[in-house]
């Protein structure tokens, strides 16, 4: 059965970096367009998309399904190239929607996979990853395989793997979309805490407007496909933030109004 024991643990991230970062973070996406060739012809995903994230800033991106949000993250990470426009980004690590943990590896080895890809030996990767497991609420599950972990624990492993890549920019693609409402709320609080003590430049894609307001310094709202930014909403609120705070509710409603779904 999946373990649930660590789900309510508040995490304190380590004071030391997991690995030397590759320079200061920052992202600039300038009037970018991207079109794909499909069976029914050309499918435009992005058309004139513009976005900026300053070093250390958390920018959340919300928009309708299919508006090119995942494409945007892959462009930032260098996994795709734009058809037009310019992209400048510090080295970025992508955390995809699914955790993509290798089913035959334990927690410690899954977390250290990013280090192994960079040429670190298995023993050295384990030494670097091990101290983080306790701080991520995963102590005692070092050898547990993904099938033995709860959804929230799997996402923690996935995020730790992304963090250990040592990139100054984190591209998070709906990291909590597959979780139930209670676990998702816990993970949002957990991620906010980790990013306070282990800051990175973050571009967070989410369908949850409330999540965007709770976690981000700024919320960028995209149009329907082909996607482009239609609004940028500053979130100048102290952390931690509560869903019921009037300012949080007001910003959520503002973003929903831009999306055309306000009550």
PDB file of N, CA and C in Angstrom, residues 49-109:
ATOM      1  N   UNK A  49       3.989  34.988 -27.968  1.00  0.00           N
ATOM      2  CA  UNK A  49       4.048  34.831 -26.519  1.00  0.00           C
ATOM      3  C   UNK A  49       5.231  35.593 -25.940  1.00  0.00           C
ATOM      4  N   UNK A  50       4.954  36.389 -24.910  1.00  0.00           N
ATOM      5  CA  UNK A  50       5.991  37.155 -24.224  1.00  0.00           C
ATOM      6  C   UNK A  50       5.885  36.908 -22.721  1.00  0.00           C
ATOM      7  N   UNK A  51       7.027  36.664 -22.095  1.00  0.00           N
ATOM      8  CA  UNK A  51       7.062  36.405 -20.653  1.00  0.00           C
ATOM      9  C   UNK A  51       8.458  36.719 -20.140  1.00  0.00           C
ATOM     10  N   UNK A  52       8.518  37.257 -18.934  1.00  0.00           N
ATOM     11  CA  UNK A  52       9.806  37.486 -18.287  1.00  0.00           C
ATOM     12  C   UNK A  52       9.735  37.026 -16.843  1.00  0.00           C
ATOM     13  N   UNK A  53      10.832  36.438 -16.377  1.00  0.00           N
ATOM     14  CA  UNK A  53      10.976  36.052 -14.984  1.00  0.00           C
ATOM     15  C   UNK A  53      12.339  36.537 -14.519  1.00  0.00           C
ATOM     16  N   UNK A  54      12.342  37.416 -13.542  1.00  0.00           N
ATOM     17  CA  UNK A  54      13.604  37.920 -13.010  1.00  0.00           C
ATOM     18  C   UNK A  54      14.256  36.851 -12.135  1.00  0.00           C
ATOM     19  N   UNK A  55      15.580  36.927 -11.938  1.00  0.00           N
ATOM     20  CA  UNK A  55      16.247  35.949 -11.079  1.00  0.00           C
ATOM     21  C   UNK A  55      15.590  35.878  -9.698  1.00  0.00           C
ATOM     22  N   UNK A  56      15.241  34.666  -9.293  1.00  0.00           N
ATOM     23  CA  UNK A  56      14.613  34.451  -8.007  1.00  0.00           C
ATOM     24  C   UNK A  56      13.111  34.668  -7.984  1.00  0.00           C
ATOM     25  N   UNK A  57      12.526  35.058  -9.100  1.00  0.00           N
ATOM     26  CA  UNK A  57      11.087  35.321  -9.157  1.00  0.00           C
ATOM     27  C   UNK A  57      10.316  34.040  -9.466  1.00  0.00           C
ATOM     28  N   UNK A  58       9.136  33.908  -8.869  1.00  0.00           N
ATOM     29  CA  UNK A  58       8.220  32.799  -9.168  1.00  0.00           C
ATOM     30  C   UNK A  58       7.101  33.351 -10.035  1.00  0.00           C
ATOM     31  N   UNK A  59       7.038  32.876 -11.270  1.00  0.00           N
ATOM     32  CA  UNK A  59       6.007  33.318 -12.205  1.00  0.00           C
ATOM     33  C   UNK A  59       5.097  32.133 -12.512  1.00  0.00           C
ATOM     34  N   UNK A  60       3.826  32.288 -12.236  1.00  0.00           N
ATOM     35  CA  UNK A  60       2.846  31.248 -12.555  1.00  0.00           C
ATOM     36  C   UNK A  60       2.174  31.588 -13.876  1.00  0.00           C
ATOM     37  N   UNK A  61       1.937  30.569 -14.685  1.00  0.00           N
ATOM     38  CA  UNK A  61       1.292  30.733 -15.986  1.00  0.00           C
ATOM     39  C   UNK A  61      -0.007  29.937 -15.981  1.00  0.00           C
ATOM     40  N   UNK A  62      -1.121  30.620 -16.216  1.00  0.00           N
ATOM     41  CA  UNK A  62      -2.423  29.965 -16.265  1.00  0.00           C
ATOM     42  C   UNK A  62      -3.059  30.248 -17.622  1.00  0.00           C
ATOM     43  N   UNK A  63      -3.922  29.362 -18.039  1.00  0.00           N
ATOM     44  CA  UNK A  63      -4.591  29.536 -19.314  1.00  0.00           C
ATOM     45  C   UNK A  63      -5.426  28.322 -19.647  1.00  0.00           C
ATOM     46  N   UNK A  64      -6.259  28.409 -20.676  1.00  0.00           N
ATOM     47  CA  UNK A  64      -7.113  27.282 -21.060  1.00  0.00           C
ATOM     48  C   UNK A  64      -6.282  26.073 -21.473  1.00  0.00           C
ATOM     49  N   UNK A  65      -6.885  24.899 -21.408  1.00  0.00           N
ATOM     50  CA  UNK A  65      -6.220  23.684 -21.874  1.00  0.00           C
ATOM     51  C   UNK A  65      -5.859  23.817 -23.350  1.00  0.00           C
ATOM     52  N   UNK A  66      -4.659  23.358 -23.690  1.00  0.00           N
ATOM     53  CA  UNK A  66      -4.237  23.364 -25.075  1.00  0.00           C
ATOM     54  C   UNK A  66      -3.737  24.691 -25.594  1.00  0.00           C
ATOM     55  N   UNK A  67      -3.444  25.649 -24.679  1.00  0.00           N
ATOM     56  CA  UNK A  67      -3.038  26.975 -25.141  1.00  0.00           C
ATOM     57  C   UNK A  67      -1.519  27.101 -25.310  1.00  0.00           C
ATOM     58  N   UNK A  68      -0.780  26.009 -25.098  1.00  0.00           N
ATOM     59  CA  UNK A  68       0.656  26.042 -25.348  1.00  0.00           C
ATOM     60  C   UNK A  68       1.516  26.213 -24.113  1.00  0.00           C
ATOM     61  N   UNK A  69       0.964  25.968 -22.922  1.00  0.00           N
ATOM     62  CA  UNK A  69       1.726  26.174 -21.686  1.00  0.00           C
ATOM     63  C   UNK A  69       2.906  25.206 -21.580  1.00  0.00           C
ATOM     64  N   UNK A  70       2.672  23.929 -21.874  1.00  0.00           N
ATOM     65  CA  UNK A  70       3.751  22.951 -21.825  1.00  0.00           C
ATOM     66  C   UNK A  70       4.788  23.241 -22.901  1.00  0.00           C
ATOM     67  N   UNK A  71       4.337  23.632 -24.077  1.00  0.00           N
ATOM     68  CA  UNK A  71       5.261  24.027 -25.142  1.00  0.00           C
ATOM     69  C   UNK A  71       6.153  25.164 -24.676  1.00  0.00           C
ATOM     70  N   UNK A  72       5.587  26.123 -23.970  1.00  0.00           N
ATOM     71  CA  UNK A  72       6.353  27.245 -23.444  1.00  0.00           C
ATOM     72  C   UNK A  72       7.472  26.761 -22.527  1.00  0.00           C
ATOM     73  N   UNK A  73       7.159  25.842 -21.616  1.00  0.00           N
ATOM     74  CA  UNK A  73       8.180  25.328 -20.706  1.00  0.00           C
ATOM     75  C   UNK A  73       9.279  24.590 -21.464  1.00  0.00           C
ATOM     76  N   UNK A  74       8.887  23.800 -22.454  1.00  0.00           N
ATOM     77  CA  UNK A  74       9.891  23.055 -23.213  1.00  0.00           C
ATOM     78  C   UNK A  74      10.784  23.987 -24.019  1.00  0.00           C
ATOM     79  N   UNK A  75      10.245  25.091 -24.482  1.00  0.00           N
ATOM     80  CA  UNK A  75      11.054  26.092 -25.168  1.00  0.00           C
ATOM     81  C   UNK A  75      12.053  26.729 -24.203  1.00  0.00           C
ATOM     82  N   UNK A  76      11.592  27.043 -23.007  1.00  0.00           N
ATOM     83  CA  UNK A  76      12.478  27.642 -22.003  1.00  0.00           C
ATOM     84  C   UNK A  76      13.613  26.697 -21.651  1.00  0.00           C
ATOM     85  N   UNK A  77      13.314  25.397 -21.599  1.00  0.00           N
ATOM     86  CA  UNK A  77      14.323  24.393 -21.249  1.00  0.00           C
ATOM     87  C   UNK A  77      15.203  23.985 -22.428  1.00  0.00           C
ATOM     88  N   UNK A  78      14.922  24.526 -23.604  1.00  0.00           N
ATOM     89  CA  UNK A  78      15.722  24.197 -24.770  1.00  0.00           C
ATOM     90  C   UNK A  78      15.375  22.870 -25.401  1.00  0.00           C
ATOM     91  N   UNK A  79      14.227  22.309 -25.054  1.00  0.00           N
ATOM     92  CA  UNK A  79      13.801  21.036 -25.624  1.00  0.00           C
ATOM     93  C   UNK A  79      13.133  21.227 -26.981  1.00  0.00           C
ATOM     94  N   UNK A  80      12.714  22.448 -27.262  1.00  0.00           N
ATOM     95  CA  UNK A  80      12.192  22.826 -28.576  1.00  0.00           C
ATOM     96  C   UNK A  80      12.812  24.161 -28.970  1.00  0.00           C
ATOM     97  N   UNK A  81      12.666  24.491 -30.240  1.00  0.00           N
ATOM     98  CA  UNK A  81      13.104  25.789 -30.728  1.00  0.00           C
ATOM     99  C   UNK A  81      11.904  26.560 -31.266  1.00  0.00           C
ATOM    100  N   UNK A  82      11.872  27.856 -31.045  1.00  0.00           N
ATOM    101  CA  UNK A  82      10.745  28.646 -31.561  1.00  0.00           C
ATOM    102  C   UNK A  82      10.837  28.824 -33.069  1.00  0.00           C
ATOM    103  N   UNK A  83       9.704  28.990 -33.703  1.00  0.00           N
ATOM    104  CA  UNK A  83       9.686  29.309 -35.130  1.00  0.00           C
ATOM    105  C   UNK A  83      10.081  30.764 -35.358  1.00  0.00           C
ATOM    106  N   UNK A  84       9.730  31.612 -34.413  1.00  0.00           N
ATOM    107  CA  UNK A  84      10.113  33.020 -34.481  1.00  0.00           C
ATOM    108  C   UNK A  84      10.132  33.570 -33.066  1.00  0.00           C
ATOM    109  N   UNK A  85      10.743  34.726 -32.916  1.00  0.00           N
ATOM    110  CA  UNK A  85      10.877  35.315 -31.597  1.00  0.00           C
ATOM    111  C   UNK A  85      12.183  34.933 -30.934  1.00  0.00           C
ATOM    112  N   UNK A  86      12.385  35.396 -29.714  1.00  0.00           N
ATOM    113  CA  UNK A  86      13.630  35.166 -28.990  1.00  0.00           C
ATOM    114  C   UNK A  86      13.365  34.600 -27.604  1.00  0.00           C
ATOM    115  N   UNK A  87      14.253  33.692 -27.193  1.00  0.00           N
ATOM    116  CA  UNK A  87      14.198  33.128 -25.844  1.00  0.00           C
ATOM    117  C   UNK A  87      15.593  33.205 -25.252  1.00  0.00           C
ATOM    118  N   UNK A  88      15.696  33.790 -24.072  1.00  0.00           N
ATOM    119  CA  UNK A  88      16.932  33.780 -23.299  1.00  0.00           C
ATOM    120  C   UNK A  88      16.608  33.231 -21.927  1.00  0.00           C
ATOM    121  N   UNK A  89      17.342  32.205 -21.518  1.00  0.00           N
ATOM    122  CA  UNK A  89      17.092  31.606 -20.222  1.00  0.00           C
ATOM    123  C   UNK A  89      18.384  31.054 -19.654  1.00  0.00           C
ATOM    124  N   UNK A  90      18.550  31.212 -18.364  1.00  0.00           N
ATOM    125  CA  UNK A  90      19.601  30.477 -17.672  1.00  0.00           C
ATOM    126  C   UNK A  90      19.270  28.989 -17.768  1.00  0.00           C
ATOM    127  N   UNK A  91      20.242  28.118 -17.522  1.00  0.00           N
ATOM    128  CA  UNK A  91      19.962  26.680 -17.590  1.00  0.00           C
ATOM    129  C   UNK A  91      18.737  26.304 -16.750  1.00  0.00           C
ATOM    130  N   UNK A  92      17.849  25.524 -17.344  1.00  0.00           N
ATOM    131  CA  UNK A  92      16.566  25.214 -16.718  1.00  0.00           C
ATOM    132  C   UNK A  92      16.346  23.713 -16.643  1.00  0.00           C
ATOM    133  N   UNK A  93      15.681  23.288 -15.569  1.00  0.00           N
ATOM    134  CA  UNK A  93      15.303  21.886 -15.384  1.00  0.00           C
ATOM    135  C   UNK A  93      13.789  21.783 -15.420  1.00  0.00           C
ATOM    136  N   UNK A  94      13.280  20.804 -16.151  1.00  0.00           N
ATOM    137  CA  UNK A  94      11.839  20.609 -16.314  1.00  0.00           C
ATOM    138  C   UNK A  94      11.335  19.522 -15.374  1.00  0.00           C
ATOM    139  N   UNK A  95      10.279  19.848 -14.621  1.00  0.00           N
ATOM    140  CA  UNK A  95       9.536  18.853 -13.860  1.00  0.00           C
ATOM    141  C   UNK A  95       8.226  18.624 -14.596  1.00  0.00           C
ATOM    142  N   UNK A  96       8.069  17.474 -15.289  1.00  0.00           N
ATOM    143  CA  UNK A  96       6.879  17.248 -16.115  1.00  0.00           C
ATOM    144  C   UNK A  96       5.644  16.958 -15.272  1.00  0.00           C
ATOM    145  N   UNK A  97       4.496  16.910 -15.940  1.00  0.00           N
ATOM    146  CA  UNK A  97       3.229  16.685 -15.246  1.00  0.00           C
ATOM    147  C   UNK A  97       3.239  15.362 -14.486  1.00  0.00           C
ATOM    148  N   UNK A  98       3.717  14.309 -15.117  1.00  0.00           N
ATOM    149  CA  UNK A  98       3.830  13.007 -14.452  1.00  0.00           C
ATOM    150  C   UNK A  98       5.187  12.918 -13.799  1.00  0.00           C
ATOM    151  N   UNK A  99       5.273  12.204 -12.664  1.00  0.00           N
ATOM    152  CA  UNK A  99       6.541  12.168 -11.934  1.00  0.00           C
ATOM    153  C   UNK A  99       7.628  11.403 -12.680  1.00  0.00           C
ATOM    154  N   UNK A 100       7.249  10.448 -13.541  1.00  0.00           N
ATOM    155  CA  UNK A 100       8.209   9.705 -14.372  1.00  0.00           C
ATOM    156  C   UNK A 100       9.333   9.056 -13.562  1.00  0.00           C
ATOM    157  N   UNK A 101       9.007   8.630 -12.337  1.00  0.00           N
ATOM    158  CA  UNK A 101       9.992   7.895 -11.548  1.00  0.00           C
ATOM    159  C   UNK A 101      10.198   6.516 -12.167  1.00  0.00           C
ATOM    160  N   UNK A 102      11.427   6.059 -12.144  1.00  0.00           N
ATOM    161  CA  UNK A 102      11.724   4.745 -12.707  1.00  0.00           C
ATOM    162  C   UNK A 102      11.255   3.667 -11.736  1.00  0.00           C
ATOM    163  N   UNK A 103      10.358   2.780 -12.157  1.00  0.00           N
ATOM    164  CA  UNK A 103       9.716   1.843 -11.230  1.00  0.00           C
ATOM    165  C   UNK A 103      10.661   0.842 -10.596  1.00  0.00           C
ATOM    166  N   UNK A 104      11.826   0.620 -11.198  1.00  0.00           N
ATOM    167  CA  UNK A 104      12.754  -0.370 -10.657  1.00  0.00           C
ATOM    168  C   UNK A 104      13.786   0.244  -9.703  1.00  0.00           C
ATOM    169  N   UNK A 105      13.732   1.568  -9.526  1.00  0.00           N
ATOM    170  CA  UNK A 105      14.674   2.232  -8.634  1.00  0.00           C
ATOM    171  C   UNK A 105      13.985   2.635  -7.334  1.00  0.00           C
ATOM    172  N   UNK A 106      14.761   2.653  -6.257  1.00  0.00           N
ATOM    173  CA  UNK A 106      14.263   3.141  -4.987  1.00  0.00           C
ATOM    174  C   UNK A 106      14.246   4.659  -4.955  1.00  0.00           C
ATOM    175  N   UNK A 107      13.721   5.206  -3.873  1.00  0.00           N
ATOM    176  CA  UNK A 107      13.587   6.654  -3.730  1.00  0.00           C
ATOM    177  C   UNK A 107      14.926   7.364  -3.844  1.00  0.00           C
ATOM    178  N   UNK A 108      15.933   6.854  -3.158  1.00  0.00           N
ATOM    179  CA  UNK A 108      17.241   7.507  -3.165  1.00  0.00           C
ATOM    180  C   UNK A 108      17.825   7.559  -4.572  1.00  0.00           C
ATOM    181  N   UNK A 109      17.743   6.472  -5.299  1.00  0.00           N
ATOM    182  CA  UNK A 109      18.308   6.441  -6.649  1.00  0.00           C
ATOM    183  C   UNK A 109      17.471   7.235  -7.640  1.00  0.00           C
TER     184      UNK A 109
END
